[in-house]
CSV table of C-alpha atoms in Angstrom, one decimal:
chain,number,residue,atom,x,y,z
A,1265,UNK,CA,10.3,-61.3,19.7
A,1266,UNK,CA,6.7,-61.1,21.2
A,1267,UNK,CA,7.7,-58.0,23.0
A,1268,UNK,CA,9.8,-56.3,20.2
A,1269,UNK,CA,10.0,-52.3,20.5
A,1270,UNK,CA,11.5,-49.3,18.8
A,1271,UNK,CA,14.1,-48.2,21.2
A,1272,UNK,CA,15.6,-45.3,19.3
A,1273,UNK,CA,15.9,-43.4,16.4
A,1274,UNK,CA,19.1,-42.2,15.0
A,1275,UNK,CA,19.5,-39.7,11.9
A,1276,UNK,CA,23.3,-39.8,10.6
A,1277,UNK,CA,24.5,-37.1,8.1
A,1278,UNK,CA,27.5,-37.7,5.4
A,1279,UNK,CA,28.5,-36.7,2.5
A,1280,UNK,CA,30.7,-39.5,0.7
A,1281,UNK,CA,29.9,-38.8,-2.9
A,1282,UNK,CA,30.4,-35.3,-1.9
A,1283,UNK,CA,26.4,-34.5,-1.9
A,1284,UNK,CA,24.6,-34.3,1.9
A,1285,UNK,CA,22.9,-37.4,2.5
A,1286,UNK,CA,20.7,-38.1,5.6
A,1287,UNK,CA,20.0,-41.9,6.9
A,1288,UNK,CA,18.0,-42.8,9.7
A,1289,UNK,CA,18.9,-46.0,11.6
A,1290,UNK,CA,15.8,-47.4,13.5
A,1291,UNK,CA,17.2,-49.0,16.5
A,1292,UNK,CA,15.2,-52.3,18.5
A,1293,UNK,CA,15.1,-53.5,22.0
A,1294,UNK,CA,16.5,-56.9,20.0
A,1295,UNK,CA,20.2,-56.4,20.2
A,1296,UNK,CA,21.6,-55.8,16.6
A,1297,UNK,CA,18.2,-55.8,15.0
A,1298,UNK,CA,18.1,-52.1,13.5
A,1299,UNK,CA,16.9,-50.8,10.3
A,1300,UNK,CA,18.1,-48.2,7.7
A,1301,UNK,CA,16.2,-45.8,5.5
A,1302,UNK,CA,16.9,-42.8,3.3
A,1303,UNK,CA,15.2,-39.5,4.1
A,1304,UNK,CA,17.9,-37.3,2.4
A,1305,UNK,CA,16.2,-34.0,1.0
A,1306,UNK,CA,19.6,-32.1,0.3
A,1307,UNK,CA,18.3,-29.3,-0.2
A,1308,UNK,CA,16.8,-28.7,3.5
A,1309,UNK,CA,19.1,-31.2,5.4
A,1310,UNK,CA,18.7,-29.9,8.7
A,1311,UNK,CA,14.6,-29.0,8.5
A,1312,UNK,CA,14.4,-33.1,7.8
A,1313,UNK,CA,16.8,-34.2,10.4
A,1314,UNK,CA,14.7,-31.6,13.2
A,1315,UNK,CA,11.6,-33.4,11.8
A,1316,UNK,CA,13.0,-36.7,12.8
A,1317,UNK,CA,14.7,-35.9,16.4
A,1318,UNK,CA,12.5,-33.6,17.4
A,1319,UNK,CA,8.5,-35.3,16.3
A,1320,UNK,CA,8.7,-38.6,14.5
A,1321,UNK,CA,11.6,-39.7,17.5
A,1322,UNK,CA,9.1,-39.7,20.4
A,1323,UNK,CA,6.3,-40.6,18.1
A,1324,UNK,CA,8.1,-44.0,17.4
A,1325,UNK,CA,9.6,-45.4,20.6
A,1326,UNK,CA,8.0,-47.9,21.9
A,1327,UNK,CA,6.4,-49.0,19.0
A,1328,UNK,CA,6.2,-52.6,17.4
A,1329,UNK,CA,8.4,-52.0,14.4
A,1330,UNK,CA,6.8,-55.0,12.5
A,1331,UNK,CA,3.4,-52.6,12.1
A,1332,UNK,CA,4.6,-50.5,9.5
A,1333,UNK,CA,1.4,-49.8,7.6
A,1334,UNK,CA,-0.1,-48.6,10.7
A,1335,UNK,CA,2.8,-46.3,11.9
A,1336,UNK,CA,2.8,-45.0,8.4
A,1337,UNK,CA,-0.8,-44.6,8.3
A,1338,UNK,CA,-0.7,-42.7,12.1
A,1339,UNK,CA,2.9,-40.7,11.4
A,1340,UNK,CA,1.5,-39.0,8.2
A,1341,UNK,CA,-1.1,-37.7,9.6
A,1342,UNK,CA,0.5,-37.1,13.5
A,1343,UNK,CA,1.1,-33.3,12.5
A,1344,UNK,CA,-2.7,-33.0,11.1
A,1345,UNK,CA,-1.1,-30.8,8.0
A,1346,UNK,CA,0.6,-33.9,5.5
A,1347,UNK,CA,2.5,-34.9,2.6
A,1348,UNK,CA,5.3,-32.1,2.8
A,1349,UNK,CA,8.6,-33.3,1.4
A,1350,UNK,CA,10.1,-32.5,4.5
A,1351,UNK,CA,7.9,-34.4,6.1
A,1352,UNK,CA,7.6,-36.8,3.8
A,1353,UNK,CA,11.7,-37.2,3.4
A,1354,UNK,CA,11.2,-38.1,7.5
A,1355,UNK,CA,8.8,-40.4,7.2
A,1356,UNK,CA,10.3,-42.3,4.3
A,1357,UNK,CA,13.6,-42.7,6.2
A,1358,UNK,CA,11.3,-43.9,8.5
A,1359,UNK,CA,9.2,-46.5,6.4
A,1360,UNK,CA,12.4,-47.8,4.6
A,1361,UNK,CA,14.2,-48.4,7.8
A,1362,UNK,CA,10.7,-50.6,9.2
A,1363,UNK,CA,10.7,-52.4,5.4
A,1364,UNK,CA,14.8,-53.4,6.7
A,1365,UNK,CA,14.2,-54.5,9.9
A,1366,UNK,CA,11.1,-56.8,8.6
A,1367,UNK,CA,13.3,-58.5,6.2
A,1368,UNK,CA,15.5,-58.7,9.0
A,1369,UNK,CA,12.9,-60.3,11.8
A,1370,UNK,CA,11.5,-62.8,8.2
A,1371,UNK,CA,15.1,-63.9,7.3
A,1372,UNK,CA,14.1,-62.3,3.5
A,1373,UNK,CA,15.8,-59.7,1.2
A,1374,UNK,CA,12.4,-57.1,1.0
A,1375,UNK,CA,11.8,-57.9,-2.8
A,1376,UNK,CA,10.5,-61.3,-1.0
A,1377,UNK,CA,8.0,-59.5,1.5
A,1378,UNK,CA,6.5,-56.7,-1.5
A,1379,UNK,CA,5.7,-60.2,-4.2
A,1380,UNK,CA,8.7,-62.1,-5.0
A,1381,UNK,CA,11.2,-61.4,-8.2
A,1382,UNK,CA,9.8,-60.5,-11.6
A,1383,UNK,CA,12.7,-60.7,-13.1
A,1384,UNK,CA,16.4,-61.6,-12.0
A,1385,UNK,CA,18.0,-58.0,-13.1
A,1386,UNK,CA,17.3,-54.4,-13.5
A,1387,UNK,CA,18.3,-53.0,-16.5
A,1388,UNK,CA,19.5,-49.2,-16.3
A,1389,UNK,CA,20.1,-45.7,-17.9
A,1390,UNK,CA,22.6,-43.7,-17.4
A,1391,UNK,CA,23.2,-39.6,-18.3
A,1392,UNK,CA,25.3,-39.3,-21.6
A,1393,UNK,CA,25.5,-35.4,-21.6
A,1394,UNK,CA,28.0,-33.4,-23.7
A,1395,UNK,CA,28.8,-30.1,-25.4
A,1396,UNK,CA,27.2,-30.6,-28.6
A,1397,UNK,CA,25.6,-33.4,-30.5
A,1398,UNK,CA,29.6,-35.1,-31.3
A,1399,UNK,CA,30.1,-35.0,-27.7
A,1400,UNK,CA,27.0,-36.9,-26.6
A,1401,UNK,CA,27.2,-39.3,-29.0
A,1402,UNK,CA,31.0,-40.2,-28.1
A,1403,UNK,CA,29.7,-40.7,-24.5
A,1404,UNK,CA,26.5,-42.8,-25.7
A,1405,UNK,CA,28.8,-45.4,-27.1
A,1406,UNK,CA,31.1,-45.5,-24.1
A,1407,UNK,CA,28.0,-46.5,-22.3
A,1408,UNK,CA,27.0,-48.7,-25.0
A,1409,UNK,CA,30.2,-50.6,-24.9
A,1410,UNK,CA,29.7,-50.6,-20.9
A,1411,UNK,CA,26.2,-52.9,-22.2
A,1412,UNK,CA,23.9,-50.3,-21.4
A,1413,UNK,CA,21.1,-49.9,-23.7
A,1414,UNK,CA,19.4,-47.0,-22.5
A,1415,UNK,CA,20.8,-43.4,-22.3
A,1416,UNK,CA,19.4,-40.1,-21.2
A,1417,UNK,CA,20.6,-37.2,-23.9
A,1418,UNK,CA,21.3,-33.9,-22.9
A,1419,UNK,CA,23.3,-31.1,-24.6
A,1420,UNK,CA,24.7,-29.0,-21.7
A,1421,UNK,CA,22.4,-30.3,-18.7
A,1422,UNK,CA,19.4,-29.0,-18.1
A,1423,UNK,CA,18.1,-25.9,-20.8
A,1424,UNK,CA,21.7,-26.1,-22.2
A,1425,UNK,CA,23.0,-24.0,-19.2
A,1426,UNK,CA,25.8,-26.4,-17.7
A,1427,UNK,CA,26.2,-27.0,-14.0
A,1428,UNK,CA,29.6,-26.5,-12.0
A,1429,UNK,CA,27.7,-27.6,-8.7
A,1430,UNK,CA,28.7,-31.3,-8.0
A,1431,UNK,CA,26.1,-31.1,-4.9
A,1432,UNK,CA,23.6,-32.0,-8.1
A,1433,UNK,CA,25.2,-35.4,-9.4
A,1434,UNK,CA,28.8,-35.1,-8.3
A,1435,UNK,CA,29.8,-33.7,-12.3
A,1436,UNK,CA,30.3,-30.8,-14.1
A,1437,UNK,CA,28.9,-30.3,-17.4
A,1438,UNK,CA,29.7,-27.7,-19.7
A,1439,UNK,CA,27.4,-25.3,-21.2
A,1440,UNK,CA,26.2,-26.2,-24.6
A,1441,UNK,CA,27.9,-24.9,-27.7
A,1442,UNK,CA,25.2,-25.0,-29.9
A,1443,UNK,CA,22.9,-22.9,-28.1
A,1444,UNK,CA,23.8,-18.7,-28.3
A,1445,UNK,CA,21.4,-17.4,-25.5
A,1446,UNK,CA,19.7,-13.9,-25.9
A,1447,UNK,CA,21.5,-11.3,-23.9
A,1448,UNK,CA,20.8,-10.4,-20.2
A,1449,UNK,CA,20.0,-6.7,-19.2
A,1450,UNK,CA,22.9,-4.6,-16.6
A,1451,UNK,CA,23.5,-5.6,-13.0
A,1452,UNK,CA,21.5,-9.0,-13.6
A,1453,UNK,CA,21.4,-10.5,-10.5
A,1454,UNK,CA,23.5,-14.0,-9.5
A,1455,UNK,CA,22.1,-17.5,-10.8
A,1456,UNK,CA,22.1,-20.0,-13.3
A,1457,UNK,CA,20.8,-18.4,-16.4
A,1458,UNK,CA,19.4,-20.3,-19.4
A,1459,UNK,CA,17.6,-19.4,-22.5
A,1460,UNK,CA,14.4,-21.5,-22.9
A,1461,UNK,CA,13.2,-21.0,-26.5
A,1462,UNK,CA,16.8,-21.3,-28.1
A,1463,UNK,CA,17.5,-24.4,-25.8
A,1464,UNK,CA,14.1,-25.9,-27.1
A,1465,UNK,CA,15.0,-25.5,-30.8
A,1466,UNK,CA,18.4,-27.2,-30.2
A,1467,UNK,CA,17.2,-30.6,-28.8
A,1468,UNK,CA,15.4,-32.2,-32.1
A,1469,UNK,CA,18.3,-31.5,-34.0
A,1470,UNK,CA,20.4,-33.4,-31.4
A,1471,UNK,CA,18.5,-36.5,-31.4
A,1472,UNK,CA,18.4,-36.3,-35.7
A,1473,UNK,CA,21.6,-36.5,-35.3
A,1474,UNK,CA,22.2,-39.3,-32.4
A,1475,UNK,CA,19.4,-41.7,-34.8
A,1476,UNK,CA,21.7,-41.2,-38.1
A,1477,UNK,CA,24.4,-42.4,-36.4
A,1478,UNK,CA,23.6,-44.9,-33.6
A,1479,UNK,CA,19.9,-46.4,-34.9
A,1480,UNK,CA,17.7,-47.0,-33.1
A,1481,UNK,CA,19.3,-50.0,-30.9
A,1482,UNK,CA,19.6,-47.8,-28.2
A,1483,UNK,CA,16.6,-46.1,-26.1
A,1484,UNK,CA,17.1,-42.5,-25.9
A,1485,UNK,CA,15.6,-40.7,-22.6
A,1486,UNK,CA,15.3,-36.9,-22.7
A,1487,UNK,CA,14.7,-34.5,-19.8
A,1488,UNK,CA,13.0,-30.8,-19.9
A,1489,UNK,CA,13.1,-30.6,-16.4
A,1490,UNK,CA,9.9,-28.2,-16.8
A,1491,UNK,CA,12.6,-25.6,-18.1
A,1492,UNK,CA,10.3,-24.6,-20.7
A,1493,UNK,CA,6.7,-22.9,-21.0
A,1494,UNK,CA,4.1,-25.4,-21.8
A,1495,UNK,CA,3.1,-24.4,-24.9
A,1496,UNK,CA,6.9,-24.8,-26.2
A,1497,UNK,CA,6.8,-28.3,-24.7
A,1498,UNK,CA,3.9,-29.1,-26.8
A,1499,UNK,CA,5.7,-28.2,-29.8
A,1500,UNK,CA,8.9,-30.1,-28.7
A,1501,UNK,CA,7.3,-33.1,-28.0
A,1502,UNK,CA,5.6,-33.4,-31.8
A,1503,UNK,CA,9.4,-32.2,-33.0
A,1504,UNK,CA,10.6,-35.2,-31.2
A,1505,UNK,CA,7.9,-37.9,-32.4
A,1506,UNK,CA,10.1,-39.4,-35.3
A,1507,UNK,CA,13.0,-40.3,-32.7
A,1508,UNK,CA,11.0,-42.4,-30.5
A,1509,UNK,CA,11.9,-41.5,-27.2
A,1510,UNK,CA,11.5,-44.4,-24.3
A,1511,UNK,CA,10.2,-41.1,-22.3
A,1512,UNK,CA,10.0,-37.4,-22.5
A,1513,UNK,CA,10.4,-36.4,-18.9
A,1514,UNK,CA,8.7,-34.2,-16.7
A,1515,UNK,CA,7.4,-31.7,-20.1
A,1516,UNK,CA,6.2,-29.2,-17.7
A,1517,UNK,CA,6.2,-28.8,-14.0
A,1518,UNK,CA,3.6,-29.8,-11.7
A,1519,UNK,CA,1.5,-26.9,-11.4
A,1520,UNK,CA,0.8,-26.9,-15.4
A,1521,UNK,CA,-0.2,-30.8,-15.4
A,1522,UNK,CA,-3.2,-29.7,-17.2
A,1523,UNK,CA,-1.1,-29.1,-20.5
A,1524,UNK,CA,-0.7,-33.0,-20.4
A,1525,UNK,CA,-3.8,-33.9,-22.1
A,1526,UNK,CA,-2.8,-31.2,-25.2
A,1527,UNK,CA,0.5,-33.2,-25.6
A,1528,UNK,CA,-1.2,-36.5,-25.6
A,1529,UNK,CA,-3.9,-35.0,-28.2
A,1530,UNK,CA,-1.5,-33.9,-30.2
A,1531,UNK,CA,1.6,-37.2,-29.9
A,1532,UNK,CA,2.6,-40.0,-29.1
A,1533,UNK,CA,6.0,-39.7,-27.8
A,1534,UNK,CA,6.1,-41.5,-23.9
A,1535,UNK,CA,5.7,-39.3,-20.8
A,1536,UNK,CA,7.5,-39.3,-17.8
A,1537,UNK,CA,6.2,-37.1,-15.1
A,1538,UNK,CA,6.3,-36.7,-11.2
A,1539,UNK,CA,9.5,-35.9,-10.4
A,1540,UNK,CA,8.7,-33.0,-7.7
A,1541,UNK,CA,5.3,-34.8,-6.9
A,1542,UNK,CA,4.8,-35.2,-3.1
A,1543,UNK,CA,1.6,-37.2,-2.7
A,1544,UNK,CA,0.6,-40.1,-4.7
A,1545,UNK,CA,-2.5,-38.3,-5.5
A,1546,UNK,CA,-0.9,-36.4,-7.9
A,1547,UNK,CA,-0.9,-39.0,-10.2
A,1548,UNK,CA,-4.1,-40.6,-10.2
A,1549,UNK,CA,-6.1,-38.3,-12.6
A,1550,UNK,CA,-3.0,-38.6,-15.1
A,1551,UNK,CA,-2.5,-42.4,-15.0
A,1552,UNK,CA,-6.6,-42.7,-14.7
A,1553,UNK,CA,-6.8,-40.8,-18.0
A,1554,UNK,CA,-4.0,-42.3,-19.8
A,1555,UNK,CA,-2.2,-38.9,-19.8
A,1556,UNK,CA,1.7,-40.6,-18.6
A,1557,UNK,CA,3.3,-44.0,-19.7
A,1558,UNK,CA,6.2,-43.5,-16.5
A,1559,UNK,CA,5.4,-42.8,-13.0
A,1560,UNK,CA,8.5,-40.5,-12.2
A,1561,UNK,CA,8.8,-41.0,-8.6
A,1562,UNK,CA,11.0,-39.7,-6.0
A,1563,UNK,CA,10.7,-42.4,-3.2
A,1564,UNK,CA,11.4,-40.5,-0.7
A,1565,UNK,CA,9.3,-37.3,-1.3
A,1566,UNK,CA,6.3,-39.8,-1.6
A,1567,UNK,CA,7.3,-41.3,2.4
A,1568,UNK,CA,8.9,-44.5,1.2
A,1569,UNK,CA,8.3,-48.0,-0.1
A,1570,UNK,CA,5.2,-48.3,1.1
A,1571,UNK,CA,3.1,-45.4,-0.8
A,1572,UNK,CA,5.7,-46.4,-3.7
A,1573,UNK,CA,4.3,-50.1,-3.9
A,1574,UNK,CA,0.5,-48.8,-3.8
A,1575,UNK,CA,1.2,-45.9,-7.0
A,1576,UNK,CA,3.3,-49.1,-9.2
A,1577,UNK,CA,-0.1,-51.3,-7.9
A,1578,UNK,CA,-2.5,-48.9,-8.9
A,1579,UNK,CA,-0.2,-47.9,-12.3
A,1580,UNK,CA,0.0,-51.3,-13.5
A,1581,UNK,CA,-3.9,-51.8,-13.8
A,1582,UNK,CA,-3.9,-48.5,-16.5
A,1583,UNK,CA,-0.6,-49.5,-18.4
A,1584,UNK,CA,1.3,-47.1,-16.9
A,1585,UNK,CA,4.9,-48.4,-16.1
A,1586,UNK,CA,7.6,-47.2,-13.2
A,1587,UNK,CA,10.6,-44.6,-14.1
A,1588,UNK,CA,11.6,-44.0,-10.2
A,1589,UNK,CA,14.0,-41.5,-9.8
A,1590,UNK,CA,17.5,-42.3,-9.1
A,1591,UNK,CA,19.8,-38.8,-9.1
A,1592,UNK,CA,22.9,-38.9,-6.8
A,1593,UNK,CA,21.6,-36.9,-4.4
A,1594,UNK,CA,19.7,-40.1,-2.3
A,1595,UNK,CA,21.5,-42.7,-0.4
A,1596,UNK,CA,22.5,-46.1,-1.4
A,1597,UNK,CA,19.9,-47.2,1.1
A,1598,UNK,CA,17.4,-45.2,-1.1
A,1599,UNK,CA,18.7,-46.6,-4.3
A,1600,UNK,CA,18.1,-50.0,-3.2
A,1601,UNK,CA,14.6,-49.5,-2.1
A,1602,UNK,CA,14.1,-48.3,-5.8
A,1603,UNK,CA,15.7,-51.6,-6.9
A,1604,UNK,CA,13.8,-54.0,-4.4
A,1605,UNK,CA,10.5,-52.3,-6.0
A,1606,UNK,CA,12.0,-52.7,-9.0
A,1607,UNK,CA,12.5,-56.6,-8.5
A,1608,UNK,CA,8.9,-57.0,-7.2
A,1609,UNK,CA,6.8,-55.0,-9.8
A,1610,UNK,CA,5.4,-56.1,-13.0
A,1611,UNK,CA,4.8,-52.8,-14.6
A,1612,UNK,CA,8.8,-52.2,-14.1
A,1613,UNK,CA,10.1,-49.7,-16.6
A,1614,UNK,CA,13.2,-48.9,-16.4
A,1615,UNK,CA,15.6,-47.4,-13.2
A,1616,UNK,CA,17.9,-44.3,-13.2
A,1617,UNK,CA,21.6,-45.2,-12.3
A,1618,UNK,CA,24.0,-42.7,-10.8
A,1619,UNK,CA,27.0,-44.8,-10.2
A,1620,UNK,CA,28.4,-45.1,-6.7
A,1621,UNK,CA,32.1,-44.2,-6.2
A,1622,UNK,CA,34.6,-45.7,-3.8
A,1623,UNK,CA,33.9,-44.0,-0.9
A,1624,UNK,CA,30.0,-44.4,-1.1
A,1625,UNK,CA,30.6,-47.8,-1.4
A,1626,UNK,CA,32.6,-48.1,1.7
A,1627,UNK,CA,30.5,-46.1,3.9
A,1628,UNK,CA,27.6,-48.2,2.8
A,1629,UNK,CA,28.6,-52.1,2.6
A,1630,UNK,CA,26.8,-54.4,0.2
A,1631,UNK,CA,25.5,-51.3,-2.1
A,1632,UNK,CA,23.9,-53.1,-5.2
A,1633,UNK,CA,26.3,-54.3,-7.9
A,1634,UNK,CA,26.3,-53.6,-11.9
A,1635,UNK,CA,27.1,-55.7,-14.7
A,1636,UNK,CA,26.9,-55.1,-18.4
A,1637,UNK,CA,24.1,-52.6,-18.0
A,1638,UNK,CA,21.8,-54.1,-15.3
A,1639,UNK,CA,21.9,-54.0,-10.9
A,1640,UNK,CA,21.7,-56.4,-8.7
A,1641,UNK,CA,21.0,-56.7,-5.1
A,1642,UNK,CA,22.2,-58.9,-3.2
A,1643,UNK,CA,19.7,-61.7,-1.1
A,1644,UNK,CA,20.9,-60.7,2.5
A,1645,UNK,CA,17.7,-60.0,4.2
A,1646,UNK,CA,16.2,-56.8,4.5
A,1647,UNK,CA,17.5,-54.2,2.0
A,1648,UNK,CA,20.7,-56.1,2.1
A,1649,UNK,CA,23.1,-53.1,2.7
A,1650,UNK,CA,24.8,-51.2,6.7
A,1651,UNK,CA,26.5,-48.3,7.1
A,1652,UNK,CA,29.8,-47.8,8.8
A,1653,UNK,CA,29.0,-45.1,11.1
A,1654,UNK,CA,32.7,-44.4,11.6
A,1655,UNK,CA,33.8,-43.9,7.8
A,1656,UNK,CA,30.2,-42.2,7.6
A,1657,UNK,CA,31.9,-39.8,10.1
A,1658,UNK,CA,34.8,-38.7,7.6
A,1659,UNK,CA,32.6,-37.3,5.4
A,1660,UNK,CA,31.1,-34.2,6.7
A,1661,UNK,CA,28.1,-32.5,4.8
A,1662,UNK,CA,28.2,-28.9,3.5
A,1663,UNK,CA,25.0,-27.8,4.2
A,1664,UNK,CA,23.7,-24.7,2.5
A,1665,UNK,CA,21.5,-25.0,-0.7
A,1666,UNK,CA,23.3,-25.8,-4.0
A,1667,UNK,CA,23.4,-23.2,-6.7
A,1668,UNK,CA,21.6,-24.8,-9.8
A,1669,UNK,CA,18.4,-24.1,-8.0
A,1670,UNK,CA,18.5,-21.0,-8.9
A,1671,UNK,CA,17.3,-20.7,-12.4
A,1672,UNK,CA,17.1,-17.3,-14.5
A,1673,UNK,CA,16.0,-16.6,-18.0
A,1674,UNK,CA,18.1,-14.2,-20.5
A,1675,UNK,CA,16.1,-11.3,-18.9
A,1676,UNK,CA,17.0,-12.0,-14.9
A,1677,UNK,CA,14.0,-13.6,-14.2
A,1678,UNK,CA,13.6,-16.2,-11.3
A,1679,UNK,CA,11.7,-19.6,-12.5
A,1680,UNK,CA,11.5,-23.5,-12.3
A,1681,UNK,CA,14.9,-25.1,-12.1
C-alpha cells in the first residue's frame, strides 16, 4: 500500500429511523478498502452534502488516507473562515471515515489505534420522559428492569412543551400536565410555544417525587436545553441540589457561558455543557476553571474523532469527564465513533443511547449491540460497522427543517430551542 490514494468521495443520504442522516464513504485506489463517517447535520442536509461534493471532494483525492491529522489540520482551515457546523459536520464525516479505513489498513477495531480498552462495556442512559411525575417514574422502572442505571427525567420534553416531530428522536411526547402555561396574545404566530418560568418551578417537584419513590439507586440526568433565562437556571440548579443529579445539562446556552461561574458559586449539582459548541475552544476556559464536570459533545459539530480525542485528553487532566452526545438524529457510524472514544478514554462518563430500530440496523450492518444497560462494539477493524447502499436507498430523506426548532414563549416570542 506504498502508493495508497483517496480515489473518491461519496455522501449517501437516508433516512431509516425516519430522521435525515448523511454518511460519507471515503473510497481508496485499494479495492474494497473504503471508510465511513457521519457528517449528518439534519437540520441543513443539503448545505453539508454541497460542502462535501463540491470543496472537501477535490480537496481529498489523491491524498494518502493514512495522514489524517494532517488532512484534518489542512481541510479546516482550506476555506480560511473555520469551525462552522456545516463545515465542521463535512469534515467530521470526513475524519471518521480516515479513523475506519486506518483500522482497516492496521487490522484493529479504532478503540485499538486512540489507547486500547479502559474498560470492556459502556454503560448508558436512556430518556424516561412522561406526562407528569407518575408517568416518568413508570417509564424509569421499565428501563430499570431493562438494567439500566441511569435515566434522563423530563416531564413533557423540553420546557414541558411536548414534541409531535419524530425528525427530533423518532417519538412523540406529550405536553406536560402539570405545567398550566400563561396565555398567548391574538394571531400569535406558528411554533412550539413553552412557558419558561412555570416549566422551571415544575422540575424540583418531579425529582422529589422520583427520590421518594425509586432512591437513589438510580442516576437521574436532567436537561434545560438552555430553555430558560440564566438567572432562573441559577435558581433551579440550587432547587435541585438535594436530588443529586449525575448532570444538569446544558443550564444556559452558549452565548451566556459566563453565568456558569454563578451556578458553581452558588452549588454543587454536576454540569453538563456543550451541546451546540462548535470548536473545542469553547471549552477550555470552563474545564480550565473547573466551571463543568461533563464535556457535552456533539462529535460531529466539533469535525470528528480526532478534535474529540484531544478535548477528553485535555478534560481528563482538570477532572472533567465525557457526556458525548448521542440524540437519534446521527448515524450509527456516528454512534460508534462516540463508543470507540468511549472505550479508549479514562475520564469516560457516561454515553447517551437512542436505541436503533430494525431498519437502522439493516441499513447499517454490525451497529453496536446492548445488553442489560451497557454497548458493545464489536472487534471488526475499523469502526466495525458498512452500510448497504441499496436498503440505504429505500429510505428517502424529507429534507426541510423540523418544527421543534422553532421555540416561542407565552407572549409569541422567538428564542433558543
Amino acid at each position: 500500500m506504498n502508493n495508497l490514494e483517496i480515489r473518491d468521495v461519496k455522501v449517501i443520504l437516508t433516512a431509516p429511523g425516519g430522521i435525515d442522516l448523511v454518511v460519507v464513504k471515503v473510497e481508496t485506489n485499494e479495492p474494497e478498502l473504503y471508510g465511513l463517517g457521519c457528517a449528518t447535520f439534519t437540520q441543513r442536509i443539503f448545505s453539508v452534502k454541497s460542502a462535501i461534493e463540491d470543496y472537501l471532494r477535490p480537496f481529498l483525492i489523491g491524498k494518502d488516507p493514512r495522514r489524517i491529522e494532517d488532512i484534518w489540520q489542512s481541510a479546516n482551515v482550506s476555506g480560511y473562515w473555520r469551525n462552522g457546523p456545516i463545515m465542521n459536520n463535512a469534515l467530521s464525516g470526513i475524519d471518521m471515515a480516515l479513523w475506519d479505513i486506518k483500522g482497516k489498513i492496521a487490522n484493529l477495531p479504532v478503540y485499538e489505534l486512540l489507547g486500547g480498552k479502559c474498560r470492556e462495556g459502556i454503560p448508558l442512559y436512556r430518556h424516561a420522559d412522561g406526562v407528569d411525575e407518575i408517568a416518568v417514574e413508570e417509564n424509569i422502572l421499565a428501563l430499570m428492569e431493562e438494567g439500566y442505571q441511569y435515566a434522563r427525567c423530563q416531564m413533557g420534553m423540553y420546557g414541558g412543551s411536548g414534541t409531535t416531530d419524530r425528525r427530533l428522536i423518532a417519538t412523540m411526547y406529550e405536553k406536560s400536565s402539570k405545567i398550566v402555561p400563561k396565555l398567548s396574545p391574538k394571531n400569535s404566530l406558528p411554533g412550539c410555544y413553552f412557558d419558561p418560568e412555570a416549566y422551571a418551578k415544575s422540575i424540583d417537584k418531579l425529582f422529589d417525587h422520583l427520590r421518594s419513590k425509586i432512591g437513589y439507586n438510580m442516576e437521574f440526568i436532567h436537561d434545560i436545553h438552555e430553555r430558560i433565562p440564566p438567572i432562573e437556571a441559577v435558581r433551579l440548579a440550587k432547587k435541585l441540589e438535594p436530588y443529586h443529579l449525575f448532570f444538569l445539562e446544558d443550564p444556559v446556552a452558549p452565548e451566556n457561558i459566563e453565568w456558569l461561574q454563578m451556578i458553581r458559586q452558588q452549588t454543587s449539582t454536576p454540569i453538563g455543557m456543550g451541546e451546540l459548541f462548535t470548536n473545542v475552544n469553547e471549552w477550555k476556559s470552563l474545564i480550565t476553571n473547573q466551571q463543568i464536570d461533563f464535556i457535552r459533545c456533539h462529535i460531529s459539530s466539533i469535525g470528528g474523532i480526532t478534535p474529540a480525542k484531544k478535548i477528553a485528553t485535555f478534560s481528563e487532566l482538570y477532572g472533567v469527564r465525557t457526556a458525548w452526545h448521542g440524540p437519534g438524529d446521527i448515524s450509527p457510524v456516528g454512534v460508534a465513533a462516540n463508543l470507540h472514544l468511549d472505550l479508549s478514554s479514562t475520564n469516560f462518563g457516561i454515553q447517551e443511547w437512542t436505541p436503533f430500530n430494525d431498519a437502522l440496523q439493516e441499513v447499517f450492518p454490525g451497529c453496536p449491540v446492548v445488553e442489560q444497560g451497557f454497548a458493545y462494539v464489536n472487534d471488526k477493524p475499523g469502526l466495525g460497522l458498512d452500510i448497504d447502499e441499496v436498503k440505504a436507498r429505500k429510505f428517502p430523506i424529507s429534507g426541510g427543517i423540523p418544527s421543534w426548532t422553532l421555540a416561542r414563549t407565552p407572549d409569541g416570542t422567538a428564542v433558543r430551542p
